Amino acid sequence: MTVVNESFMSPRIQNLQPYQPGEQPKVGGLVKLNTNENPYPPSPQVIDAIAEVAAKSLKLYPDPESDQLCDTIAAYHGVPREQVFVGNGSDEVLAHAFCAFFQHDHAKLLFPDVTYNFYSVYCRLFGIEAELVPLDTNLCIDVAAFSAAAQANTPIAGIVVSNPNAPTGESLSLDTVRDLLALNPQRVVLVDEAYVDFGGQSAVSLVQQYPNLLIVQTLSKSRSLAGLRVGFAIGQPALISALNRVKNSFNSFPLGCLAQAGAVAAFDDKAYFEQTRQAVMATRERLAQGLAGLGFEVLPSKANFLFVRHPQHNAAQLASRLREARILVRHFRQERVAQYLRISIGTDQQATYLVKVLEHLLGQQDA
Ligand SMILES: Cc1ncc(COP(=O)(O)O)c(C=O)c1O
């Protein structure tokens, strides 16, 4: 039972609605397509690296700077070491970025009305005013609407986009990212690339050119390491030192030694990464076809999930019927997308099973 006694709380916390993650079931035997995890295990090299460090180094504090991991990420992305920052999952990196860059008096932070829900939560946590910029009628990011919002709210606190966007799966071109960067060169544009390895186009190549660009990525999705909690940011040194200032004022040791070693090994095993991400993308296309065959509208996705709706069936009901059939998918109550389901990409076998179960449910009258 949760006891709520707000009188002890700081005023801002009294009204804070926390982020609600998708269900992590306490029982086995469910087909879990609700939190965009990777269906494949991490590289065996990750497990070996973690086991080795566990045997050797657990009694010691980890490297507070995660130097080996930052060097590895820098080499992988072809940027200097001082342009890399790591954190305990990209959620923590995002939180530090919101704290470091977006708390400007009388200025609003712009992000899409349909996007990763944590952005709104961080705004409330840090007292940042948000301006929700509507996606267009196809649920795509609308640069003209961002431009209008930036002009109406000058000066802005910054811009955040997820690319590919969550939960829609839309991938932005580099030109679109450039357009957003140009809207206010004095403020940071954060591009959250949590899903970029599944076919999107990373804006890392723009970092040297744009001092206001911060890229955030994670090892939770394409590297099958959601449980290890490793995320990182890439940006010019001024942005990275601001993130370090926040991090070192909050927690000097955000990444344990197991996370650091496992993450390095994940980057080192390029063949495994390539094999598993290709498998996820291939299943995504198969599942998209299977769902379209059942009459679902399937938004084009470059992520490890599909955002779909059925013109004749209520999404909330479908989600709960799937739950009864032991398949978890994600349904958001937000009005604009309440008729959609977000379905994470599992294995081919899980995709076949899902389509079969949905075929059965759609054939029943009340689904
Ligand atoms: C768009 C987006 N950004 C960031 C995250 C956070 O990922 P993590 O904290 O696991 O790195 C998620 C998780 O689902 C996400 O969807």
CSV table of N, CA and C in Angstrom, one decimal, residues 208-353:
chain,number,residue,atom,x,y,z
A,208,GLN,N,30.1,18.3,-34.9
A,208,GLN,CA,31.3,19.2,-35.0
A,208,GLN,C,30.8,20.6,-35.5
A,209,GLN,N,29.7,20.6,-36.3
A,209,GLN,CA,29.3,21.8,-36.9
A,209,GLN,C,28.4,22.6,-36.1
A,210,TYR,N,27.7,22.0,-35.1
A,210,TYR,CA,26.6,22.7,-34.3
A,210,TYR,C,26.9,22.6,-32.8
A,211,PRO,N,27.4,23.7,-32.3
A,211,PRO,CA,27.7,23.7,-30.8
A,211,PRO,C,26.5,23.5,-30.0
A,212,ASN,N,25.3,23.7,-30.5
A,212,ASN,CA,24.0,23.5,-29.7
A,212,ASN,C,23.4,22.2,-29.9
A,213,LEU,N,24.1,21.2,-30.5
A,213,LEU,CA,23.5,19.9,-30.7
A,213,LEU,C,24.0,18.9,-29.7
A,214,LEU,N,23.0,18.3,-29.0
A,214,LEU,CA,23.4,17.2,-28.0
A,214,LEU,C,22.6,15.9,-28.5
A,215,ILE,N,23.4,14.8,-28.7
A,215,ILE,CA,22.8,13.6,-29.1
A,215,ILE,C,22.7,12.7,-27.9
A,216,VAL,N,21.6,12.0,-27.6
A,216,VAL,CA,21.6,11.0,-26.5
A,216,VAL,C,21.2,9.6,-27.1
A,217,GLN,N,22.0,8.6,-26.7
A,217,GLN,CA,21.7,7.3,-27.2
A,217,GLN,C,21.7,6.3,-26.0
A,218,THR,N,21.3,5.1,-26.2
A,218,THR,CA,21.2,4.1,-25.1
A,218,THR,C,21.7,2.7,-25.6
A,219,LEU,N,22.1,1.9,-24.6
A,219,LEU,CA,22.5,0.5,-25.0
A,219,LEU,C,21.3,-0.4,-24.6
A,220,SER,N,20.2,0.2,-24.2
A,220,SER,CA,19.0,-0.6,-23.8
A,220,SER,C,18.3,-1.3,-24.9
A,221,LYS,N,18.4,-0.8,-26.1
A,221,LYS,CA,17.5,-1.3,-27.1
A,221,LYS,C,18.3,-2.1,-28.1
A,222,SER,N,19.2,-1.5,-28.9
A,222,SER,CA,19.9,-2.2,-30.0
A,222,SER,C,21.0,-3.1,-29.5
A,223,ARG,N,21.4,-2.9,-28.2
A,223,ARG,CA,22.5,-3.7,-27.7
A,223,ARG,C,22.0,-4.7,-26.6
A,224,SER,N,20.6,-4.8,-26.4
A,224,SER,CA,20.0,-5.8,-25.5
A,224,SER,C,20.5,-5.6,-24.1
A,225,LEU,N,20.7,-4.4,-23.6
A,225,LEU,CA,21.2,-4.2,-22.3
A,225,LEU,C,20.3,-3.3,-21.4
A,226,ALA,N,19.0,-3.4,-21.6
A,226,ALA,CA,18.1,-2.6,-20.8
A,226,ALA,C,18.4,-2.8,-19.3
A,227,GLY,N,18.7,-4.0,-18.9
A,227,GLY,CA,18.9,-4.3,-17.5
A,227,GLY,C,20.2,-3.7,-16.9
A,228,LEU,N,21.2,-3.4,-17.8
A,228,LEU,CA,22.5,-2.9,-17.3
A,228,LEU,C,22.5,-1.4,-17.0
A,229,ARG,N,21.6,-0.7,-17.7
A,229,ARG,CA,21.4,0.8,-17.5
A,229,ARG,C,22.6,1.6,-17.9
A,230,VAL,N,22.8,1.7,-19.2
A,230,VAL,CA,23.9,2.5,-19.8
A,230,VAL,C,23.3,3.4,-20.9
A,231,GLY,N,23.5,4.7,-20.8
A,231,GLY,CA,23.2,5.6,-21.9
A,231,GLY,C,24.3,6.6,-22.0
A,232,PHE,N,24.3,7.3,-23.1
A,232,PHE,CA,25.4,8.3,-23.3
A,232,PHE,C,25.0,9.5,-24.1
A,233,ALA,N,25.8,10.5,-24.1
A,233,ALA,CA,25.5,11.7,-24.9
A,233,ALA,C,26.8,12.1,-25.7
A,234,ILE,N,26.6,12.6,-26.8
A,234,ILE,CA,27.7,13.2,-27.7
A,234,ILE,C,27.3,14.6,-28.0
A,235,GLY,N,28.3,15.5,-27.8
A,235,GLY,CA,28.1,16.9,-28.1
A,235,GLY,C,29.5,17.6,-28.0
A,236,GLN,N,29.5,18.8,-28.3
A,236,GLN,CA,30.8,19.6,-28.2
A,236,GLN,C,31.2,19.7,-26.7
A,237,PRO,N,32.5,19.9,-26.4
A,237,PRO,CA,33.0,19.8,-25.1
A,237,PRO,C,32.3,20.8,-24.1
A,238,ALA,N,31.8,21.9,-24.5
A,238,ALA,CA,31.1,22.8,-23.6
A,238,ALA,C,29.8,22.1,-23.1
A,239,LEU,N,29.1,21.4,-23.9
A,239,LEU,CA,27.9,20.7,-23.4
A,239,LEU,C,28.3,19.5,-22.5
A,240,ILE,N,29.3,18.8,-22.9
A,240,ILE,CA,29.7,17.7,-22.1
A,240,ILE,C,30.2,18.1,-20.7
A,241,SER,N,30.9,19.2,-20.7
A,241,SER,CA,31.4,19.6,-19.3
A,241,SER,C,30.2,20.1,-18.5
A,242,ALA,N,29.2,20.7,-19.1
A,242,ALA,CA,28.0,21.1,-18.3
A,242,ALA,C,27.3,19.8,-17.8
A,243,LEU,N,27.2,18.7,-18.6
A,243,LEU,CA,26.7,17.5,-18.1
A,243,LEU,C,27.5,16.9,-16.9
A,244,ASN,N,28.8,17.0,-17.1
A,244,ASN,CA,29.7,16.5,-16.0
A,244,ASN,C,29.5,17.3,-14.7
A,245,ARG,N,29.3,18.6,-14.9
A,245,ARG,CA,29.1,19.4,-13.7
A,245,ARG,C,27.8,19.0,-12.9
A,246,VAL,N,26.8,18.7,-13.7
A,246,VAL,CA,25.5,18.2,-13.0
A,246,VAL,C,25.8,16.8,-12.4
A,247,LYS,N,26.3,16.0,-13.2
A,247,LYS,CA,26.6,14.6,-12.7
A,247,LYS,C,27.4,14.6,-11.5
A,248,ASN,N,28.5,15.4,-11.4
A,248,ASN,CA,29.3,15.4,-10.3
A,248,ASN,C,28.8,16.1,-9.1
A,249,SER,N,27.6,16.8,-9.3
A,249,SER,CA,26.9,17.4,-8.2
A,249,SER,C,25.7,16.5,-7.7
A,250,PHE,N,25.6,15.3,-8.3
A,250,PHE,CA,24.5,14.5,-8.0
A,250,PHE,C,25.0,13.1,-7.6
A,251,ASN,N,25.8,12.5,-8.4
A,251,ASN,CA,26.3,11.1,-8.1
A,251,ASN,C,27.6,10.9,-8.9
A,252,SER,N,28.7,10.8,-8.2
A,252,SER,CA,30.0,10.6,-8.8
A,252,SER,C,30.2,9.3,-9.6
A,253,PHE,N,29.4,8.3,-9.1
A,253,PHE,CA,29.6,6.9,-9.6
A,253,PHE,C,28.4,6.4,-10.3
A,254,PRO,N,27.9,7.0,-11.3
A,254,PRO,CA,26.6,6.5,-11.9
A,254,PRO,C,26.7,5.2,-12.5
A,255,LEU,N,27.8,4.8,-13.1
A,255,LEU,CA,27.9,3.5,-13.7
A,255,LEU,C,28.8,2.6,-12.9
A,256,GLY,N,28.2,1.5,-12.5
A,256,GLY,CA,29.0,0.5,-11.7
A,256,GLY,C,30.0,-0.2,-12.6
A,257,CYS,N,31.0,-0.9,-12.0
A,257,CYS,CA,32.0,-1.5,-12.8
A,257,CYS,C,31.5,-2.6,-13.8
A,258,LEU,N,30.4,-3.3,-13.4
A,258,LEU,CA,29.8,-4.3,-14.3
A,258,LEU,C,29.2,-3.6,-15.5
A,259,ALA,N,28.5,-2.5,-15.3
A,259,ALA,CA,27.9,-1.8,-16.5
A,259,ALA,C,29.0,-1.3,-17.4
A,260,GLN,N,30.1,-0.7,-16.8
A,260,GLN,CA,31.2,-0.2,-17.7
A,260,GLN,C,31.8,-1.3,-18.5
A,261,ALA,N,32.1,-2.4,-17.9
A,261,ALA,CA,32.7,-3.5,-18.6
A,261,ALA,C,31.8,-4.1,-19.6
A,262,GLY,N,30.5,-4.3,-19.3
A,262,GLY,CA,29.6,-4.9,-20.2
A,262,GLY,C,29.3,-4.0,-21.4
A,263,ALA,N,29.3,-2.7,-21.2
A,263,ALA,CA,29.0,-1.8,-22.3
A,263,ALA,C,30.2,-1.8,-23.2
A,264,VAL,N,31.4,-1.8,-22.7
A,264,VAL,CA,32.6,-1.8,-23.6
A,264,VAL,C,32.5,-3.1,-24.5
A,265,ALA,N,32.2,-4.2,-23.9
A,265,ALA,CA,32.2,-5.5,-24.6
A,265,ALA,C,31.1,-5.4,-25.7
A,266,ALA,N,30.0,-4.8,-25.4
A,266,ALA,CA,28.9,-4.7,-26.3
A,266,ALA,C,29.3,-3.9,-27.6
A,267,PHE,N,30.1,-2.8,-27.4
A,267,PHE,CA,30.6,-2.1,-28.5
A,267,PHE,C,31.6,-2.9,-29.3
A,268,ASP,N,32.4,-3.7,-28.6
A,268,ASP,CA,33.5,-4.4,-29.2
A,268,ASP,C,32.9,-5.5,-30.1
A,269,ASP,N,31.8,-6.1,-29.8
A,269,ASP,CA,31.2,-7.2,-30.6
A,269,ASP,C,30.3,-6.6,-31.7
A,270,LYS,N,31.0,-6.1,-32.7
A,270,LYS,CA,30.2,-5.4,-33.8
A,270,LYS,C,29.4,-6.4,-34.6
A,271,ALA,N,30.0,-7.7,-34.8
A,271,ALA,CA,29.2,-8.6,-35.6
A,271,ALA,C,27.9,-9.0,-35.0
A,272,TYR,N,27.9,-9.2,-33.7
A,272,TYR,CA,26.7,-9.6,-33.0
A,272,TYR,C,25.6,-8.5,-33.0
A,273,PHE,N,26.1,-7.3,-32.8
A,273,PHE,CA,25.3,-6.1,-32.9
A,273,PHE,C,24.6,-6.0,-34.3
A,274,GLU,N,25.4,-6.2,-35.3
A,274,GLU,CA,24.8,-6.1,-36.7
A,274,GLU,C,23.8,-7.2,-36.9
A,275,GLN,N,24.1,-8.4,-36.5
A,275,GLN,CA,23.3,-9.6,-36.7
A,275,GLN,C,21.9,-9.4,-36.0
A,276,THR,N,21.9,-8.9,-34.7
A,276,THR,CA,20.7,-8.8,-34.0
A,276,THR,C,19.8,-7.6,-34.5
A,277,ARG,N,20.5,-6.6,-34.8
A,277,ARG,CA,19.7,-5.4,-35.2
A,277,ARG,C,19.1,-5.7,-36.6
A,278,GLN,N,19.8,-6.4,-37.5
A,278,GLN,CA,19.2,-6.8,-38.8
A,278,GLN,C,18.0,-7.7,-38.5
A,279,ALA,N,18.1,-8.6,-37.6
A,279,ALA,CA,17.0,-9.6,-37.3
A,279,ALA,C,15.8,-8.8,-36.9
A,280,VAL,N,16.0,-7.8,-36.0
A,280,VAL,CA,14.9,-7.0,-35.5
A,280,VAL,C,14.2,-6.3,-36.6
A,281,MET,N,15.0,-5.7,-37.5
A,281,MET,CA,14.5,-4.9,-38.6
A,281,MET,C,13.7,-5.8,-39.6
A,282,ALA,N,14.2,-7.0,-39.8
A,282,ALA,CA,13.5,-7.9,-40.7
A,282,ALA,C,12.2,-8.4,-40.1
A,283,THR,N,12.2,-8.6,-38.8
A,283,THR,CA,10.9,-9.0,-38.2
A,283,THR,C,9.9,-7.9,-38.2
A,284,ARG,N,10.4,-6.7,-38.0
A,284,ARG,CA,9.6,-5.5,-38.1
A,284,ARG,C,8.8,-5.4,-39.4
A,285,GLU,N,9.5,-5.7,-40.5
A,285,GLU,CA,8.8,-5.6,-41.8
A,285,GLU,C,7.8,-6.7,-42.0
A,286,ARG,N,8.2,-7.9,-41.5
A,286,ARG,CA,7.2,-9.0,-41.6
A,286,ARG,C,6.0,-8.8,-40.7
A,287,LEU,N,6.2,-8.3,-39.5
A,287,LEU,CA,5.1,-8.0,-38.6
A,287,LEU,C,4.2,-6.9,-39.2
A,288,ALA,N,4.8,-5.9,-39.8
A,288,ALA,CA,4.1,-4.8,-40.4
A,288,ALA,C,3.1,-5.3,-41.5
A,289,GLN,N,3.7,-6.2,-42.3
A,289,GLN,CA,2.8,-6.8,-43.4
A,289,GLN,C,1.7,-7.7,-42.8
A,290,GLY,N,2.0,-8.4,-41.8
A,290,GLY,CA,1.0,-9.3,-41.1
A,290,GLY,C,-0.1,-8.5,-40.5
A,291,LEU,N,0.3,-7.4,-39.9
A,291,LEU,CA,-0.8,-6.5,-39.2
A,291,LEU,C,-1.6,-5.8,-40.3
A,292,ALA,N,-0.9,-5.3,-41.4
A,292,ALA,CA,-1.6,-4.7,-42.4
A,292,ALA,C,-2.6,-5.6,-43.1
A,293,GLY,N,-2.2,-6.9,-43.2
A,293,GLY,CA,-3.1,-7.9,-43.7
A,293,GLY,C,-4.4,-8.1,-42.9
A,294,LEU,N,-4.3,-7.8,-41.6
A,294,LEU,CA,-5.5,-7.9,-40.7
A,294,LEU,C,-6.3,-6.6,-40.7
A,295,GLY,N,-5.9,-5.6,-41.5
A,295,GLY,CA,-6.6,-4.4,-41.6
A,295,GLY,C,-6.1,-3.3,-40.7
A,296,PHE,N,-5.0,-3.5,-40.0
A,296,PHE,CA,-4.4,-2.4,-39.2
A,296,PHE,C,-3.7,-1.4,-40.1
A,297,GLU,N,-3.8,-0.1,-39.6
A,297,GLU,CA,-3.0,1.0,-40.2
A,297,GLU,C,-1.7,0.9,-39.4
A,298,VAL,N,-0.6,0.8,-40.2
A,298,VAL,CA,0.7,0.7,-39.5
A,298,VAL,C,1.6,1.9,-39.9
A,299,LEU,N,2.0,2.7,-39.0
A,299,LEU,CA,2.8,3.9,-39.3
A,299,LEU,C,4.2,3.4,-39.7
A,300,PRO,N,4.8,4.0,-40.7
A,300,PRO,CA,6.2,3.6,-41.1
A,300,PRO,C,7.1,3.8,-39.9
A,301,SER,N,7.9,2.7,-39.6
A,301,SER,CA,8.7,2.8,-38.4
A,301,SER,C,10.2,2.4,-38.7
A,302,LYS,N,11.1,3.2,-38.1
A,302,LYS,CA,12.5,2.9,-38.1
A,302,LYS,C,13.0,2.6,-36.7
A,303,ALA,N,12.0,2.1,-35.9
A,303,ALA,CA,12.4,1.8,-34.5
A,303,ALA,C,12.2,0.3,-34.3
A,304,ASN,N,12.3,-0.1,-33.0
A,304,ASN,CA,12.1,-1.5,-32.8
A,304,ASN,C,10.6,-1.7,-32.2
A,305,PHE,N,9.7,-0.9,-32.8
A,305,PHE,CA,8.3,-1.1,-32.4
A,305,PHE,C,7.5,-0.6,-33.6
A,306,LEU,N,6.2,-1.0,-33.6
A,306,LEU,CA,5.3,-0.4,-34.6
A,306,LEU,C,4.1,0.3,-33.8
A,307,PHE,N,3.6,1.3,-34.4
A,307,PHE,CA,2.5,2.1,-33.8
A,307,PHE,C,1.4,1.8,-34.8
A,308,VAL,N,0.3,1.2,-34.3
A,308,VAL,CA,-0.7,0.7,-35.2
A,308,VAL,C,-2.1,1.0,-34.7
A,309,ARG,N,-3.1,1.1,-35.6
A,309,ARG,CA,-4.5,1.2,-35.1
A,309,ARG,C,-5.4,0.4,-36.1
A,310,HIS,N,-6.5,0.0,-35.6
A,310,HIS,CA,-7.4,-0.7,-36.4
A,310,HIS,C,-8.7,0.1,-36.5
A,311,PRO,N,-9.1,0.4,-37.7
A,311,PRO,CA,-10.3,1.3,-37.9
A,311,PRO,C,-11.5,0.8,-37.2
A,312,GLN,N,-11.6,-0.5,-37.0
A,312,GLN,CA,-12.9,-1.1,-36.5
A,312,GLN,C,-12.8,-1.6,-35.0
A,313,HIS,N,-11.6,-1.4,-34.4
A,313,HIS,CA,-11.5,-2.0,-33.1
A,313,HIS,C,-10.8,-1.1,-32.1
A,314,ASN,N,-11.4,-1.1,-30.9
A,314,ASN,CA,-10.9,-0.2,-29.9
A,314,ASN,C,-9.6,-0.7,-29.3
A,315,ALA,N,-8.6,0.3,-29.3
A,315,ALA,CA,-7.2,-0.1,-28.9
A,315,ALA,C,-7.1,-0.6,-27.5
A,316,ALA,N,-7.8,0.1,-26.6
A,316,ALA,CA,-7.7,-0.3,-25.2
A,316,ALA,C,-8.2,-1.7,-24.9
A,317,GLN,N,-9.3,-2.0,-25.6
A,317,GLN,CA,-9.9,-3.3,-25.5
A,317,GLN,C,-9.0,-4.4,-26.1
A,318,LEU,N,-8.5,-4.0,-27.2
A,318,LEU,CA,-7.6,-5.0,-27.9
A,318,LEU,C,-6.4,-5.3,-27.0
A,319,ALA,N,-5.8,-4.2,-26.4
A,319,ALA,CA,-4.7,-4.4,-25.5
A,319,ALA,C,-5.1,-5.3,-24.3
A,320,SER,N,-6.3,-5.2,-23.8
A,320,SER,CA,-6.6,-6.0,-22.6
A,320,SER,C,-7.0,-7.4,-23.1
A,321,ARG,N,-7.5,-7.6,-24.3
A,321,ARG,CA,-7.8,-8.9,-24.8
A,321,ARG,C,-6.4,-9.7,-25.0
A,322,LEU,N,-5.5,-8.9,-25.5
A,322,LEU,CA,-4.1,-9.5,-25.8
A,322,LEU,C,-3.5,-9.9,-24.4
A,323,ARG,N,-3.7,-9.0,-23.4
A,323,ARG,CA,-3.2,-9.3,-22.1
A,323,ARG,C,-3.7,-10.7,-21.6
A,324,GLU,N,-5.1,-10.8,-21.8
A,324,GLU,CA,-5.7,-12.1,-21.4
A,324,GLU,C,-5.1,-13.3,-22.1
A,325,ALA,N,-4.6,-13.0,-23.4
A,325,ALA,CA,-4.0,-14.1,-24.2
A,325,ALA,C,-2.5,-14.1,-23.9
A,326,ARG,N,-2.0,-13.4,-22.8
A,326,ARG,CA,-0.6,-13.4,-22.3
A,326,ARG,C,0.3,-12.8,-23.3
A,327,ILE,N,-0.2,-11.8,-24.0
A,327,ILE,CA,0.7,-10.9,-24.8
A,327,ILE,C,0.6,-9.5,-24.3
A,328,LEU,N,1.7,-8.9,-24.0
A,328,LEU,CA,1.7,-7.5,-23.5
A,328,LEU,C,2.1,-6.6,-24.6
A,329,VAL,N,1.3,-5.6,-24.9
A,329,VAL,CA,1.6,-4.5,-25.8
A,329,VAL,C,1.4,-3.2,-25.0
A,330,ARG,N,1.7,-2.1,-25.6
A,330,ARG,CA,1.5,-0.8,-24.8
A,330,ARG,C,0.4,0.0,-25.4
A,331,HIS,N,-0.5,0.5,-24.6
A,331,HIS,CA,-1.5,1.4,-24.9
A,331,HIS,C,-1.4,2.7,-24.1
A,332,PHE,N,-1.5,3.8,-24.8
A,332,PHE,CA,-1.3,5.1,-24.1
A,332,PHE,C,-2.7,5.7,-24.1
A,333,ARG,N,-3.1,6.3,-23.0
A,333,ARG,CA,-4.4,6.9,-22.9
A,333,ARG,C,-4.5,8.3,-23.5
A,334,GLN,N,-3.3,8.9,-23.8
A,334,GLN,CA,-3.3,10.3,-24.3
A,334,GLN,C,-4.3,10.3,-25.5
A,335,GLU,N,-5.2,11.3,-25.5
A,335,GLU,CA,-6.4,11.3,-26.4
A,335,GLU,C,-6.0,11.2,-27.9
A,336,ARG,N,-5.0,11.9,-28.3
A,336,ARG,CA,-4.6,11.9,-29.7
A,336,ARG,C,-4.2,10.5,-30.2
A,337,VAL,N,-3.7,9.7,-29.4
A,337,VAL,CA,-3.2,8.4,-29.8
A,337,VAL,C,-3.9,7.2,-29.1
A,338,ALA,N,-5.1,7.5,-28.5
A,338,ALA,CA,-5.7,6.5,-27.7
A,338,ALA,C,-6.2,5.3,-28.5
A,339,GLN,N,-6.3,5.5,-29.9
A,339,GLN,CA,-6.8,4.4,-30.7
A,339,GLN,C,-5.6,3.6,-31.3
A,340,TYR,N,-4.4,3.9,-30.8
A,340,TYR,CA,-3.2,3.2,-31.3
A,340,TYR,C,-2.6,2.2,-30.2
A,341,LEU,N,-2.0,1.2,-30.7
A,341,LEU,CA,-1.2,0.3,-29.9
A,341,LEU,C,0.3,0.4,-30.3
A,342,ARG,N,1.2,0.4,-29.3
A,342,ARG,CA,2.6,0.3,-29.7
A,342,ARG,C,3.1,-1.1,-29.4
A,343,ILE,N,3.6,-1.7,-30.4
A,343,ILE,CA,4.0,-3.1,-30.3
A,343,ILE,C,5.5,-3.2,-30.5
A,344,SER,N,6.2,-3.7,-29.5
A,344,SER,CA,7.6,-3.9,-29.7
A,344,SER,C,7.9,-5.1,-30.6
A,345,ILE,N,9.0,-5.0,-31.3
A,345,ILE,CA,9.4,-6.1,-32.2
A,345,ILE,C,10.1,-7.2,-31.4
A,346,GLY,N,9.5,-8.4,-31.4
A,346,GLY,CA,10.1,-9.5,-30.8
A,346,GLY,C,10.8,-10.4,-31.8
A,347,THR,N,10.8,-11.7,-31.5
A,347,THR,CA,11.4,-12.6,-32.5
A,347,THR,C,10.4,-12.9,-33.6
A,348,ASP,N,10.8,-13.5,-34.7
A,348,ASP,CA,9.9,-13.9,-35.7
A,348,ASP,C,8.8,-14.8,-35.2
A,349,GLN,N,9.1,-15.7,-34.3
A,349,GLN,CA,8.1,-16.6,-33.8
A,349,GLN,C,7.1,-15.8,-33.0
A,350,GLN,N,7.5,-14.9,-32.2
A,350,GLN,CA,6.5,-14.0,-31.4
A,350,GLN,C,5.6,-13.2,-32.4
A,351,ALA,N,6.2,-12.8,-33.5
A,351,ALA,CA,5.4,-12.0,-34.4
A,351,ALA,C,4.3,-12.9,-35.1
A,352,THR,N,4.7,-14.1,-35.4
A,352,THR,CA,3.7,-15.0,-36.0
A,352,THR,C,2.6,-15.3,-35.0
A,353,TYR,N,3.0,-15.5,-33.8
A,353,TYR,CA,2.0,-15.8,-32.7
A,353,TYR,C,1.1,-14.6,-32.5
